PDB file of C-alpha atoms and ligand atoms in Angstrom:
ATOM      1  CA  MET J1122      17.686   7.628 -25.669  1.00  0.00           C
ATOM      2  CA  SER J1123      15.695   6.663 -28.638  1.00  0.00           C
ATOM      3  CA  GLU J1124      12.022   6.519 -28.336  1.00  0.00           C
ATOM      4  CA  THR J1125      10.442   2.995 -27.550  1.00  0.00           C
ATOM      5  CA  ILE J1126       8.221   1.533 -30.419  1.00  0.00           C
ATOM      6  CA  ALA J1127       5.750   0.462 -27.776  1.00  0.00           C
ATOM      7  CA  ALA J1128       4.238   3.913 -27.162  1.00  0.00           C
ATOM      8  CA  LYS J1129       3.288   6.587 -29.366  1.00  0.00           C
ATOM      9  CA  THR J1130       3.832  10.011 -28.108  1.00  0.00           C
ATOM     10  CA  GLU J1131       1.046  12.372 -29.103  1.00  0.00           C
ATOM     11  CA  THR J1132       0.266  16.173 -28.484  1.00  0.00           C
ATOM     12  CA  PHE J1133      -2.948  16.849 -26.931  1.00  0.00           C
ATOM     13  CA  PHE J1134      -2.699  20.628 -26.537  1.00  0.00           C
ATOM     14  CA  THR J1135      -0.475  23.037 -28.372  1.00  0.00           C
ATOM     15  CA  ILE J1136      -0.299  26.705 -28.354  1.00  0.00           C
ATOM     16  CA  GLU J1137       2.063  29.555 -29.811  1.00  0.00           C
ATOM     17  CA  MET J1138       4.083  31.219 -27.341  1.00  0.00           C
ATOM     18  CA  PRO J1139       4.944  34.945 -27.606  1.00  0.00           C
ATOM     19  CA  TYR J1140       8.450  34.512 -29.435  1.00  0.00           C
ATOM     20  CA  ARG J1141       6.960  32.178 -31.823  1.00  0.00           C
ATOM     21  CA  GLU J1142       7.920  28.818 -30.170  1.00  0.00           C
ATOM     22  CA  ARG J1143       4.951  26.419 -29.689  1.00  0.00           C
ATOM     23  CA  MET J1144       4.266  24.859 -26.488  1.00  0.00           C
ATOM     24  CA  GLU J1145       3.411  21.285 -26.932  1.00  0.00           C
ATOM     25  CA  THR J1146       1.853  19.113 -24.097  1.00  0.00           C
ATOM     26  CA  ARG J1147       2.002  15.477 -24.543  1.00  0.00           C
ATOM     27  CA  ARG J1148       0.683  12.093 -23.579  1.00  0.00           C
ATOM     28  CA  ALA J1149       2.343   8.487 -24.360  1.00  0.00           C
ATOM     29  CA  VAL J1150      -0.281   6.087 -25.724  1.00  0.00           C
ATOM     30  CA  PHE J1151       0.074   2.258 -25.514  1.00  0.00           C
ATOM     31  CA  THR J1152      -2.419   0.780 -27.756  1.00  0.00           C
ATOM     32  CA  GLY J1153      -3.641  -3.094 -27.311  1.00  0.00           C
ATOM     33  CA  GLY J1154      -6.791  -4.746 -27.958  1.00  0.00           C
ATOM     34  CA  ASP J1155     -10.218  -3.082 -28.055  1.00  0.00           C
ATOM     35  CA  GLY J1156     -10.654  -3.334 -24.455  1.00  0.00           C
ATOM     36  CA  PRO J1157     -11.133  -0.558 -21.997  1.00  0.00           C
ATOM     37  CA  ARG J1158      -9.127   2.957 -22.214  1.00  0.00           C
ATOM     38  CA  VAL J1159      -7.534   4.156 -19.121  1.00  0.00           C
ATOM     39  CA  ALA J1160      -5.465   6.992 -18.155  1.00  0.00           C
ATOM     40  CA  VAL J1161      -2.882   8.273 -15.556  1.00  0.00           C
ATOM     41  CA  VAL J1162      -2.203  12.042 -15.118  1.00  0.00           C
ATOM     42  CA  GLY J1163       0.412  13.702 -13.212  1.00  0.00           C
ATOM     43  CA  GLY J1164       2.165  17.043 -13.041  1.00  0.00           C
ATOM     44  CA  ILE J1165      -0.877  19.220 -12.863  1.00  0.00           C
ATOM     45  CA  HIS J1166       0.897  20.936 -10.185  1.00  0.00           C
ATOM     46  CA  GLY J1167       4.304  21.963 -11.334  1.00  0.00           C
ATOM     47  CA  ASP J1168       6.168  21.180  -7.910  1.00  0.00           C
ATOM     48  CA  GLU J1169       5.091  17.594  -7.863  1.00  0.00           C
ATOM     49  CA  LEU J1170       6.900  14.928  -9.027  1.00  0.00           C
ATOM     50  CA  GLU J1171       5.709  11.782  -7.659  1.00  0.00           C
ATOM     51  CA  GLY J1172       3.165  11.248 -10.508  1.00  0.00           C
ATOM     52  CA  LEU J1173       5.715  11.654 -13.135  1.00  0.00           C
ATOM     53  CA  TYR J1174       7.829   8.976 -11.768  1.00  0.00           C
ATOM     54  CA  VAL J1175       4.742   6.470 -11.489  1.00  0.00           C
ATOM     55  CA  CYS J1176       4.030   7.351 -15.255  1.00  0.00           C
ATOM     56  CA  HIS J1177       7.982   6.370 -15.832  1.00  0.00           C
ATOM     57  CA  LEU J1178       7.447   3.122 -14.066  1.00  0.00           C
ATOM     58  CA  LEU J1179       4.145   2.102 -15.856  1.00  0.00           C
ATOM     59  CA  ALA J1180       5.821   3.010 -19.106  1.00  0.00           C
ATOM     60  CA  ALA J1181       8.628   0.673 -18.489  1.00  0.00           C
ATOM     61  CA  TRP J1182       6.415  -2.251 -17.283  1.00  0.00           C
ATOM     62  CA  LEU J1183       3.962  -1.738 -20.412  1.00  0.00           C
ATOM     63  CA  GLU J1184       7.359  -1.608 -22.881  1.00  0.00           C
ATOM     64  CA  LYS J1185       8.277  -4.871 -21.163  1.00  0.00           C
ATOM     65  CA  LEU J1186       4.819  -6.413 -21.834  1.00  0.00           C
ATOM     66  CA  LEU J1187       4.563  -5.515 -25.496  1.00  0.00           C
ATOM     67  CA  LEU J1188       7.874  -6.914 -26.054  1.00  0.00           C
ATOM     68  CA  THR J1189       7.569 -10.104 -24.349  1.00  0.00           C
ATOM     69  CA  SER J1190       3.637 -10.756 -24.544  1.00  0.00           C
ATOM     70  CA  PRO J1191       2.085  -8.081 -26.740  1.00  0.00           C
ATOM     71  CA  GLY J1192      -1.504  -9.732 -26.969  1.00  0.00           C
ATOM     72  CA  SER J1193      -1.717  -9.292 -22.909  1.00  0.00           C
ATOM     73  CA  LEU J1194      -2.701  -5.620 -23.385  1.00  0.00           C
ATOM     74  CA  LEU J1195      -6.241  -5.979 -24.094  1.00  0.00           C
ATOM     75  CA  GLY J1196      -7.049  -2.115 -23.716  1.00  0.00           C
ATOM     76  CA  THR J1197      -5.399   1.275 -24.383  1.00  0.00           C
ATOM     77  CA  VAL J1198      -3.303   3.163 -21.468  1.00  0.00           C
ATOM     78  CA  GLU J1199      -2.589   6.691 -21.945  1.00  0.00           C
ATOM     79  CA  LEU J1200       0.017   8.514 -19.738  1.00  0.00           C
ATOM     80  CA  TYR J1201      -0.262  12.194 -19.216  1.00  0.00           C
ATOM     81  CA  PRO J1202       2.948  12.730 -16.796  1.00  0.00           C
ATOM     82  CA  ALA J1203       3.581  16.363 -17.386  1.00  0.00           C
ATOM     83  CA  VAL J1204       0.130  18.417 -17.848  1.00  0.00           C
ATOM     84  CA  ASN J1205       1.547  21.571 -16.329  1.00  0.00           C
ATOM     85  CA  THR J1206       4.571  22.028 -18.533  1.00  0.00           C
ATOM     86  CA  LEU J1207       5.330  25.675 -17.526  1.00  0.00           C
ATOM     87  CA  GLY J1208       5.154  25.028 -14.001  1.00  0.00           C
ATOM     88  CA  LEU J1209       7.428  21.782 -14.079  1.00  0.00           C
ATOM     89  CA  ASP J1210      10.114  23.846 -16.067  1.00  0.00           C
ATOM     90  CA  THR J1211      10.208  26.539 -13.743  1.00  0.00           C
ATOM     91  CA  LEU J1212       9.521  24.820 -10.547  1.00  0.00           C
ATOM     92  CA  THR J1213       6.135  26.593 -10.038  1.00  0.00           C
ATOM     93  CA  ARG J1214       3.072  25.066  -8.375  1.00  0.00           C
ATOM     94  CA  GLY J1215       0.505  27.115 -10.533  1.00  0.00           C
ATOM     95  CA  LEU J1216       0.861  28.067 -14.209  1.00  0.00           C
ATOM     96  CA  PRO J1217       3.428  30.780 -14.303  1.00  0.00           C
ATOM     97  CA  VAL J1218       2.772  34.018 -15.614  1.00  0.00           C
ATOM     98  CA  PHE J1219      -1.254  33.502 -15.263  1.00  0.00           C
ATOM     99  CA  ASP J1220      -0.511  32.777 -11.654  1.00  0.00           C
ATOM    100  CA  THR J1221      -3.267  30.216 -11.689  1.00  0.00           C
ATOM    101  CA  ASP J1222      -3.673  26.811  -9.934  1.00  0.00           C
ATOM    102  CA  LEU J1223      -4.536  24.469 -13.067  1.00  0.00           C
ATOM    103  CA  ASN J1224      -6.406  22.392 -10.971  1.00  0.00           C
ATOM    104  CA  ARG J1225      -8.926  25.104 -10.242  1.00  0.00           C
ATOM    105  CA  ALA J1226      -9.359  25.632 -13.604  1.00  0.00           C
ATOM    106  CA  PHE J1227     -11.539  22.818 -14.968  1.00  0.00           C
ATOM    107  CA  PRO J1228     -13.644  21.960 -16.820  1.00  0.00           C
ATOM    108  CA  GLY J1229     -11.929  24.984 -18.461  1.00  0.00           C
ATOM    109  CA  SER J1230     -12.821  26.573 -22.139  1.00  0.00           C
ATOM    110  CA  ALA J1231     -11.445  25.984 -25.319  1.00  0.00           C
ATOM    111  CA  SER J1232     -11.648  30.136 -26.126  1.00  0.00           C
ATOM    112  CA  GLY J1233     -10.228  31.296 -22.721  1.00  0.00           C
ATOM    113  CA  PRO J1234      -6.722  32.024 -21.864  1.00  0.00           C
ATOM    114  CA  LEU J1235      -4.010  29.497 -21.685  1.00  0.00           C
ATOM    115  CA  PRO J1236      -5.038  27.591 -18.435  1.00  0.00           C
ATOM    116  CA  ASP J1237      -8.635  27.337 -19.634  1.00  0.00           C
ATOM    117  CA  ARG J1238      -7.623  25.914 -22.700  1.00  0.00           C
ATOM    118  CA  LEU J1239      -5.213  23.406 -21.366  1.00  0.00           C
ATOM    119  CA  ALA J1240      -7.938  22.388 -18.722  1.00  0.00           C
ATOM    120  CA  ALA J1241     -10.428  22.007 -21.690  1.00  0.00           C
ATOM    121  CA  ALA J1242      -7.791  20.055 -23.950  1.00  0.00           C
ATOM    122  CA  LEU J1243      -7.130  17.813 -20.962  1.00  0.00           C
ATOM    123  CA  MET J1244     -10.924  17.299 -20.418  1.00  0.00           C
ATOM    124  CA  THR J1245     -11.597  16.652 -24.186  1.00  0.00           C
ATOM    125  CA  ALA J1246      -8.764  14.060 -24.072  1.00  0.00           C
ATOM    126  CA  LEU J1247      -9.827  12.068 -21.059  1.00  0.00           C
ATOM    127  CA  SER J1248     -13.574  12.084 -21.592  1.00  0.00           C
ATOM    128  CA  GLY J1249     -15.019   8.774 -21.868  1.00  0.00           C
ATOM    129  CA  ALA J1250     -12.128   6.821 -20.463  1.00  0.00           C
ATOM    130  CA  ALA J1251     -13.121   3.918 -18.237  1.00  0.00           C
ATOM    131  CA  LEU J1252     -10.706   5.253 -15.513  1.00  0.00           C
ATOM    132  CA  VAL J1253      -8.441   8.125 -14.851  1.00  0.00           C
ATOM    133  CA  VAL J1254      -5.953   8.157 -12.022  1.00  0.00           C
ATOM    134  CA  ASP J1255      -4.833  11.687 -11.070  1.00  0.00           C
ATOM    135  CA  ILE J1256      -1.623  11.744  -9.141  1.00  0.00           C
ATOM    136  CA  HIS J1257      -0.456  14.669  -6.741  1.00  0.00           C
ATOM    137  CA  ALA J1258       2.401  15.063  -4.491  1.00  0.00           C
ATOM    138  CA  SER J1259       0.930  17.091  -1.593  1.00  0.00           C
ATOM    139  CA  ASN J1260       2.984  20.158  -1.710  1.00  0.00           C
ATOM    140  CA  ILE J1261       6.539  21.194  -0.598  1.00  0.00           C
ATOM    141  CA  TYR J1262       5.089  21.935   3.214  1.00  0.00           C
ATOM    142  CA  LEU J1263       3.451  18.473   4.010  1.00  0.00           C
ATOM    143  CA  ARG J1264       4.579  14.578   3.780  1.00  0.00           C
ATOM    144  CA  GLU J1265       1.479  12.397   3.278  1.00  0.00           C
ATOM    145  CA  ILE J1266       1.221   8.405   3.153  1.00  0.00           C
ATOM    146  CA  PRO J1267       0.029   6.788  -0.118  1.00  0.00           C
ATOM    147  CA  GLN J1268      -3.866   7.465  -0.227  1.00  0.00           C
ATOM    148  CA  VAL J1269      -6.779   8.095  -2.282  1.00  0.00           C
ATOM    149  CA  ARG J1270      -9.394  11.155  -1.582  1.00  0.00           C
ATOM    150  CA  ILE J1271     -12.804  10.701  -2.773  1.00  0.00           C
ATOM    151  CA  ASN J1272     -15.646  13.016  -2.659  1.00  0.00           C
ATOM    152  CA  GLN J1273     -18.381  11.274  -1.064  1.00  0.00           C
ATOM    153  CA  GLU J1274     -20.953  12.239  -3.912  1.00  0.00           C
ATOM    154  CA  PHE J1275     -19.058   9.618  -5.749  1.00  0.00           C
ATOM    155  CA  ASP J1276     -18.219   7.164  -3.378  1.00  0.00           C
ATOM    156  CA  ASP J1277     -20.345   3.903  -4.227  1.00  0.00           C
ATOM    157  CA  LEU J1278     -18.399   3.773  -7.714  1.00  0.00           C
ATOM    158  CA  LEU J1279     -14.879   5.010  -6.408  1.00  0.00           C
ATOM    159  CA  VAL J1280     -14.432   3.214  -3.020  1.00  0.00           C
ATOM    160  CA  PRO J1281     -14.394  -0.512  -4.570  1.00  0.00           C
ATOM    161  CA  ILE J1282     -11.820   0.564  -7.096  1.00  0.00           C
ATOM    162  CA  ALA J1283      -9.892   2.497  -4.388  1.00  0.00           C
ATOM    163  CA  ARG J1284      -9.622  -0.407  -2.096  1.00  0.00           C
ATOM    164  CA  ARG J1285      -7.768  -2.356  -5.044  1.00  0.00           C
ATOM    165  CA  MET J1286      -5.154   0.489  -5.451  1.00  0.00           C
ATOM    166  CA  ASN J1287      -2.680  -0.858  -2.730  1.00  0.00           C
ATOM    167  CA  LEU J1288      -2.810   2.402  -0.981  1.00  0.00           C
ATOM    168  CA  ASP J1289      -2.943   2.640   2.769  1.00  0.00           C
ATOM    169  CA  LEU J1290      -5.675   5.225   3.252  1.00  0.00           C
ATOM    170  CA  ILE J1291      -9.009   6.044   1.675  1.00  0.00           C
ATOM    171  CA  TRP J1292      -9.951   9.499   2.775  1.00  0.00           C
ATOM    172  CA  LEU J1293     -13.621  10.490   2.050  1.00  0.00           C
ATOM    173  CA  HIS J1294     -14.370  14.209   1.938  1.00  0.00           C
ATOM    174  CA  SER J1295     -18.077  15.506   2.374  1.00  0.00           C
ATOM    175  CA  ALA J1296     -19.468  17.143  -0.666  1.00  0.00           C
ATOM    176  CA  ALA J1297     -19.594  20.577   0.954  1.00  0.00           C
ATOM    177  CA  THR J1298     -15.635  20.606   1.357  1.00  0.00           C
ATOM    178  CA  VAL J1299     -14.979  19.457  -2.261  1.00  0.00           C
ATOM    179  CA  LEU J1300     -13.476  21.966  -4.858  1.00  0.00           C
ATOM    180  CA  GLU J1301     -15.557  21.684  -7.970  1.00  0.00           C
ATOM    181  CA  THR J1302     -13.157  23.046 -10.428  1.00  0.00           C
ATOM    182  CA  THR J1303     -10.541  19.954 -10.100  1.00  0.00           C
ATOM    183  CA  VAL J1304     -10.101  17.816 -13.120  1.00  0.00           C
ATOM    184  CA  ALA J1305     -11.382  14.764 -10.824  1.00  0.00           C
ATOM    185  CA  HIS J1306     -14.563  16.590  -9.705  1.00  0.00           C
ATOM    186  CA  SER J1307     -15.106  17.689 -13.478  1.00  0.00           C
ATOM    187  CA  LEU J1308     -14.476  14.289 -14.677  1.00  0.00           C
ATOM    188  CA  ASN J1309     -16.713  12.453 -12.247  1.00  0.00           C
ATOM    189  CA  SER J1310     -19.357  14.896 -12.709  1.00  0.00           C
ATOM    190  CA  CYS J1311     -19.508  13.947 -16.438  1.00  0.00           C
ATOM    191  CA  GLY J1312     -19.256  10.176 -15.929  1.00  0.00           C
ATOM    192  CA  THR J1313     -15.678   9.682 -16.428  1.00  0.00           C
ATOM    193  CA  PRO J1314     -14.542   7.730 -13.205  1.00  0.00           C
ATOM    194  CA  CYS J1315     -11.348   9.527 -11.566  1.00  0.00           C
ATOM    195  CA  LEU J1316      -9.495   8.713  -8.422  1.00  0.00           C
ATOM    196  CA  VAL J1317      -7.106  11.380  -6.796  1.00  0.00           C
ATOM    197  CA  ALA J1318      -3.954   9.792  -5.482  1.00  0.00           C
ATOM    198  CA  GLU J1319      -2.100  11.679  -3.194  1.00  0.00           C
ATOM    199  CA  MET J1320       1.342  10.910  -1.886  1.00  0.00           C
ATOM    200  CA  GLY J1321       5.016  11.965  -0.527  1.00  0.00           C
ATOM    201  CA  VAL J1322       5.987  15.584  -0.635  1.00  0.00           C
ATOM    202  CA  GLY J1323       6.576  18.219  -3.285  1.00  0.00           C
ATOM    203  CA  MET J1324       9.698  18.589  -5.177  1.00  0.00           C
ATOM    204  CA  ARG J1325      10.871  15.143  -4.191  1.00  0.00           C
ATOM    205  CA  ILE J1326      10.264  11.703  -5.557  1.00  0.00           C
ATOM    206  CA  THR J1327       9.486   8.692  -2.810  1.00  0.00           C
ATOM    207  CA  PRO J1328      10.253   5.640  -4.820  1.00  0.00           C
ATOM    208  CA  GLU J1329       8.729   3.206  -2.826  1.00  0.00           C
ATOM    209  CA  TYR J1330       5.487   4.807  -2.540  1.00  0.00           C
ATOM    210  CA  CYS J1331       5.661   5.102  -6.297  1.00  0.00           C
ATOM    211  CA  GLU J1332       6.320   1.525  -6.815  1.00  0.00           C
ATOM    212  CA  GLN J1333       3.566   0.881  -4.505  1.00  0.00           C
ATOM    213  CA  LEU J1334       0.875   2.875  -6.530  1.00  0.00           C
ATOM    214  CA  MET J1335       2.196   1.326  -9.847  1.00  0.00           C
ATOM    215  CA  ALA J1336       1.349  -2.181  -8.367  1.00  0.00           C
ATOM    216  CA  GLY J1337      -2.246  -1.175  -7.298  1.00  0.00           C
ATOM    217  CA  ILE J1338      -2.959   0.697 -10.818  1.00  0.00           C
ATOM    218  CA  LEU J1339      -1.804  -2.635 -12.547  1.00  0.00           C
ATOM    219  CA  ALA J1340      -4.190  -4.513  -9.969  1.00  0.00           C
ATOM    220  CA  VAL J1341      -7.017  -2.554 -10.739  1.00  0.00           C
ATOM    221  CA  TRP J1342      -6.207  -2.379 -14.626  1.00  0.00           C
ATOM    222  CA  GLN J1343      -6.092  -6.340 -14.558  1.00  0.00           C
ATOM    223  CA  ASP J1344      -9.668  -6.421 -12.931  1.00  0.00           C
ATOM    224  CA  MET J1345     -11.201  -3.855 -15.237  1.00  0.00           C
ATOM    225  CA  GLY J1346      -9.798  -6.149 -18.395  1.00  0.00           C
ATOM    226  CA  VAL J1347      -7.255  -3.766 -19.694  1.00  0.00           C
ATOM    227  CA  LEU J1348      -4.622  -6.541 -18.904  1.00  0.00           C
ATOM    228  CA  ALA J1349      -5.002 -10.030 -19.578  1.00  0.00           C
ATOM    229  CA  PRO J1350      -5.935 -12.242 -16.437  1.00  0.00           C
ATOM    230  CA  ASP J1351      -3.026 -14.382 -16.549  1.00  0.00           C
ATOM    231  CA  VAL J1352      -0.482 -11.526 -16.923  1.00  0.00           C
ATOM    232  CA  THR J1353       1.833 -11.717 -13.782  1.00  0.00           C
ATOM    233  CA  ILE J1354       1.776  -8.063 -11.913  1.00  0.00           C
ATOM    234  CA  PRO J1355       3.536  -7.069  -9.114  1.00  0.00           C
ATOM    235  CA  LYS J1356       2.134  -8.062  -5.731  1.00  0.00           C
ATOM    236  CA  THR J1357      -0.170  -5.897  -3.888  1.00  0.00           C
ATOM    237  CA  SER J1358      -0.080  -6.218   0.089  1.00  0.00           C
ATOM    238  CA  HIS J1359      -1.591  -2.903   1.467  1.00  0.00           C
ATOM    239  CA  THR J1360      -4.923  -2.378   2.805  1.00  0.00           C
ATOM    240  CA  ALA J1361      -6.601   1.027   3.173  1.00  0.00           C
ATOM    241  CA  MET J1362      -7.698   2.480   6.333  1.00  0.00           C
ATOM    242  CA  ILE J1363     -10.748   4.757   6.123  1.00  0.00           C
ATOM    243  CA  ALA J1364     -10.662   8.376   7.050  1.00  0.00           C
ATOM    244  CA  ASP J1365     -13.439  10.913   6.893  1.00  0.00           C
ATOM    245  CA  ASP J1366     -14.309  14.221   8.663  1.00  0.00           C
ATOM    246  CA  SER J1367     -15.163  12.285  12.032  1.00  0.00           C
ATOM    247  CA  ASN J1368     -11.777  10.770  12.728  1.00  0.00           C
ATOM    248  CA  VAL J1369      -9.133  13.189  11.084  1.00  0.00           C
ATOM    249  CA  HIS J1370      -7.559  15.486  13.596  1.00  0.00           C
ATOM    250  CA  TYR J1371      -5.855  18.683  12.396  1.00  0.00           C
ATOM    251  CA  LEU J1372      -2.818  20.144  14.524  1.00  0.00           C
ATOM    252  CA  ASN J1373      -2.135  23.848  13.563  1.00  0.00           C
ATOM    253  CA  ALA J1374       0.519  25.919  14.824  1.00  0.00           C
ATOM    254  CA  GLN J1375      -0.307  27.880  18.226  1.00  0.00           C
ATOM    255  CA  THR J1376       2.765  29.832  17.633  1.00  0.00           C
ATOM    256  CA  SER J1377       4.942  31.000  14.537  1.00  0.00           C
ATOM    257  CA  GLY J1378       8.561  29.769  14.499  1.00  0.00           C
ATOM    258  CA  MET J1379      10.398  26.709  13.193  1.00  0.00           C
ATOM    259  CA  PHE J1380       8.596  22.900  13.625  1.00  0.00           C
ATOM    260  CA  ILE J1381      11.014  20.457  14.830  1.00  0.00           C
ATOM    261  CA  PRO J1382       9.537  16.962  14.562  1.00  0.00           C
ATOM    262  CA  ALA J1383       9.708  14.440  17.388  1.00  0.00           C
ATOM    263  CA  ALA J1384       7.834  11.684  15.738  1.00  0.00           C
ATOM    264  CA  SER J1385       8.314   9.809  12.521  1.00  0.00           C
ATOM    265  CA  HIS J1386       5.822  10.107   9.622  1.00  0.00           C
ATOM    266  CA  TRP J1387       3.371   7.320   9.352  1.00  0.00           C
ATOM    267  CA  THR J1388       3.811   5.729  12.917  1.00  0.00           C
ATOM    268  CA  ASP J1389       1.323   4.934  15.483  1.00  0.00           C
ATOM    269  CA  VAL J1390       1.003   7.761  18.039  1.00  0.00           C
ATOM    270  CA  ARG J1391      -0.465   7.651  21.645  1.00  0.00           C
ATOM    271  CA  ARG J1392      -2.927  10.495  22.855  1.00  0.00           C
ATOM    272  CA  GLY J1393      -0.586  13.075  24.464  1.00  0.00           C
ATOM    273  CA  GLU J1394       2.563  11.977  22.715  1.00  0.00           C
ATOM    274  CA  LEU J1395       4.791  14.949  21.735  1.00  0.00           C
ATOM    275  CA  LEU J1396       5.041  15.106  17.734  1.00  0.00           C
ATOM    276  CA  GLY J1397       7.188  18.351  17.787  1.00  0.00           C
ATOM    277  CA  THR J1398       8.214  21.629  18.946  1.00  0.00           C
ATOM    278  CA  ILE J1399       8.110  25.010  17.694  1.00  0.00           C
ATOM    279  CA  VAL J1400      11.333  27.003  18.606  1.00  0.00           C
ATOM    280  CA  SER J1401      12.546  30.352  18.189  1.00  0.00           C
ATOM    281  CA  PRO J1402      15.699  30.797  16.012  1.00  0.00           C
ATOM    282  CA  PHE J1403      16.684  33.923  18.080  1.00  0.00           C
ATOM    283  CA  ARG J1404      16.406  32.432  21.506  1.00  0.00           C
ATOM    284  CA  GLY J1405      16.893  28.996  23.152  1.00  0.00           C
ATOM    285  CA  GLU J1406      13.273  28.646  24.418  1.00  0.00           C
ATOM    286  CA  THR J1407      10.670  26.302  23.084  1.00  0.00           C
ATOM    287  CA  LEU J1408       7.607  28.283  21.943  1.00  0.00           C
ATOM    288  CA  SER J1409       5.120  25.483  21.747  1.00  0.00           C
ATOM    289  CA  GLU J1410       4.471  22.103  21.677  1.00  0.00           C
ATOM    290  CA  VAL J1411       2.408  19.664  19.378  1.00  0.00           C
ATOM    291  CA  ARG J1412       1.053  16.615  21.091  1.00  0.00           C
ATOM    292  CA  SER J1413      -1.368  14.187  19.490  1.00  0.00           C
ATOM    293  CA  PRO J1414      -5.121  14.508  20.521  1.00  0.00           C
ATOM    294  CA  VAL J1415      -5.797  10.893  20.196  1.00  0.00           C
ATOM    295  CA  ASP J1416      -4.442   7.274  19.545  1.00  0.00           C
ATOM    296  CA  GLY J1417      -4.020   7.400  15.981  1.00  0.00           C
ATOM    297  CA  VAL J1418      -1.788   7.380  12.951  1.00  0.00           C
ATOM    298  CA  LEU J1419       0.303  10.074  12.208  1.00  0.00           C
ATOM    299  CA  PHE J1420      -0.463  10.430   8.287  1.00  0.00           C
ATOM    300  CA  THR J1421       0.535  13.874   7.549  1.00  0.00           C
ATOM    301  CA  LEU J1422       3.512  15.610   8.795  1.00  0.00           C
ATOM    302  CA  ARG J1423       5.129  19.053   8.174  1.00  0.00           C
ATOM    303  CA  GLU J1424       8.229  18.879   6.165  1.00  0.00           C
ATOM    304  CA  TYR J1425       9.065  22.397   5.649  1.00  0.00           C
ATOM    305  CA  PRO J1426      10.149  23.675   8.998  1.00  0.00           C
ATOM    306  CA  LEU J1427       9.051  27.596   8.914  1.00  0.00           C
ATOM    307  CA  VAL J1428       5.407  28.104  10.319  1.00  0.00           C
ATOM    308  CA  TYR J1429       2.937  30.771  10.982  1.00  0.00           C
ATOM    309  CA  GLU J1430       0.455  30.733  13.648  1.00  0.00           C
ATOM    310  CA  GLY J1431      -2.234  28.430  12.396  1.00  0.00           C
ATOM    311  CA  SER J1432      -0.217  26.685   9.794  1.00  0.00           C
ATOM    312  CA  LEU J1433      -0.954  22.959   9.472  1.00  0.00           C
ATOM    313  CA  MET J1434       1.789  20.750  10.860  1.00  0.00           C
ATOM    314  CA  ALA J1435       0.194  17.315  11.176  1.00  0.00           C
ATOM    315  CA  ARG J1436      -2.740  15.235  10.828  1.00  0.00           C
ATOM    316  CA  VAL J1437      -3.509  12.018  12.753  1.00  0.00           C
ATOM    317  CA  MET J1438      -6.179   9.764  12.192  1.00  0.00           C
ATOM    318  CA  ALA J1439      -7.987   8.118  15.028  1.00  0.00           C
ATOM    319  CA  ARG J1440      -8.756   4.685  14.163  1.00  0.00           C
ATOM    320  CA  LYS J1441     -12.211   3.384  14.035  1.00  0.00           C
ATOM    321  CA  GLY J1442     -12.721   0.654  16.212  1.00  0.00           C
ATOM    322  CA  GLY J1443     -10.233  -2.320  16.754  1.00  0.00           C
ATOM    323  CA  ARG J1444      -6.834  -1.729  16.260  1.00  0.00           C
ATOM    324  CA  SER J1445      -5.250   1.325  17.989  1.00  0.00           C
TER     325      SER J1445
HETATM  326 ZN1   ZN E2595      -1.354  18.767  -6.651  1.00  0.00          ZN
END
């Protein structure tokens, strides 16, 4: 496929490899008018692919826009779909060889080892953007509904933006539980707003979630003046529920074994309802049952069946007031 003329592909980080190849990490840049600059990041974890597909959908939408109505892109859009290229190439969550979680390496250092340098280069590239959306896809173990996770330290600024993102859940995390070495925390701390979107499951693409988030991102960009107000964007129809430490219940395995779900992900469940069982591969017995502690929404569900005692199998959010 030939490269589209709509976007410029630029290298924002490069390093020489031991056998003289160069590793290059790239972004796609769609340049319009002198309005706000926004960015979308994916693939910081090499086993998470949902963000790559959201970037594809946004690129396809922008390419069409620039062909049919080039004056309607009022700002600049940067897509960083595959930040952890080594991890994506080798189906590894962290940075291979360095055995480092790249999202624990921020803000990084331009003179440190590779993970620090890559983190520093991404920070430099993103700093000053009007908005960054960092897309994650859970991991291979748990499936998540489309959501935004926000550190309460930055909720005044970020919650109103998150409400426009067409997602189903806004999960507010208390400052004490927040990891300070993530790209989002590092960017927010230095004044570049960054929202963390989390959805789907590792190693898979959930197209309907990706389309939902794409529509939300376009709506936010239109609000911000990145897109002209008269441009037709996909409809947004999702309203986010709010979760925080007070209404999220964690269900951890009481025994090791194989988790067999009995309820479907993203459904309403009743207090005491059977969500799944843990069974033995050696014997016919059920080792333990997993039941919902509250009336609520089953928003996280175990995808990978093997569990150890204490493994997370599900999260249920009790509805705050009103609907149950
Ligand atoms: Zn991730």
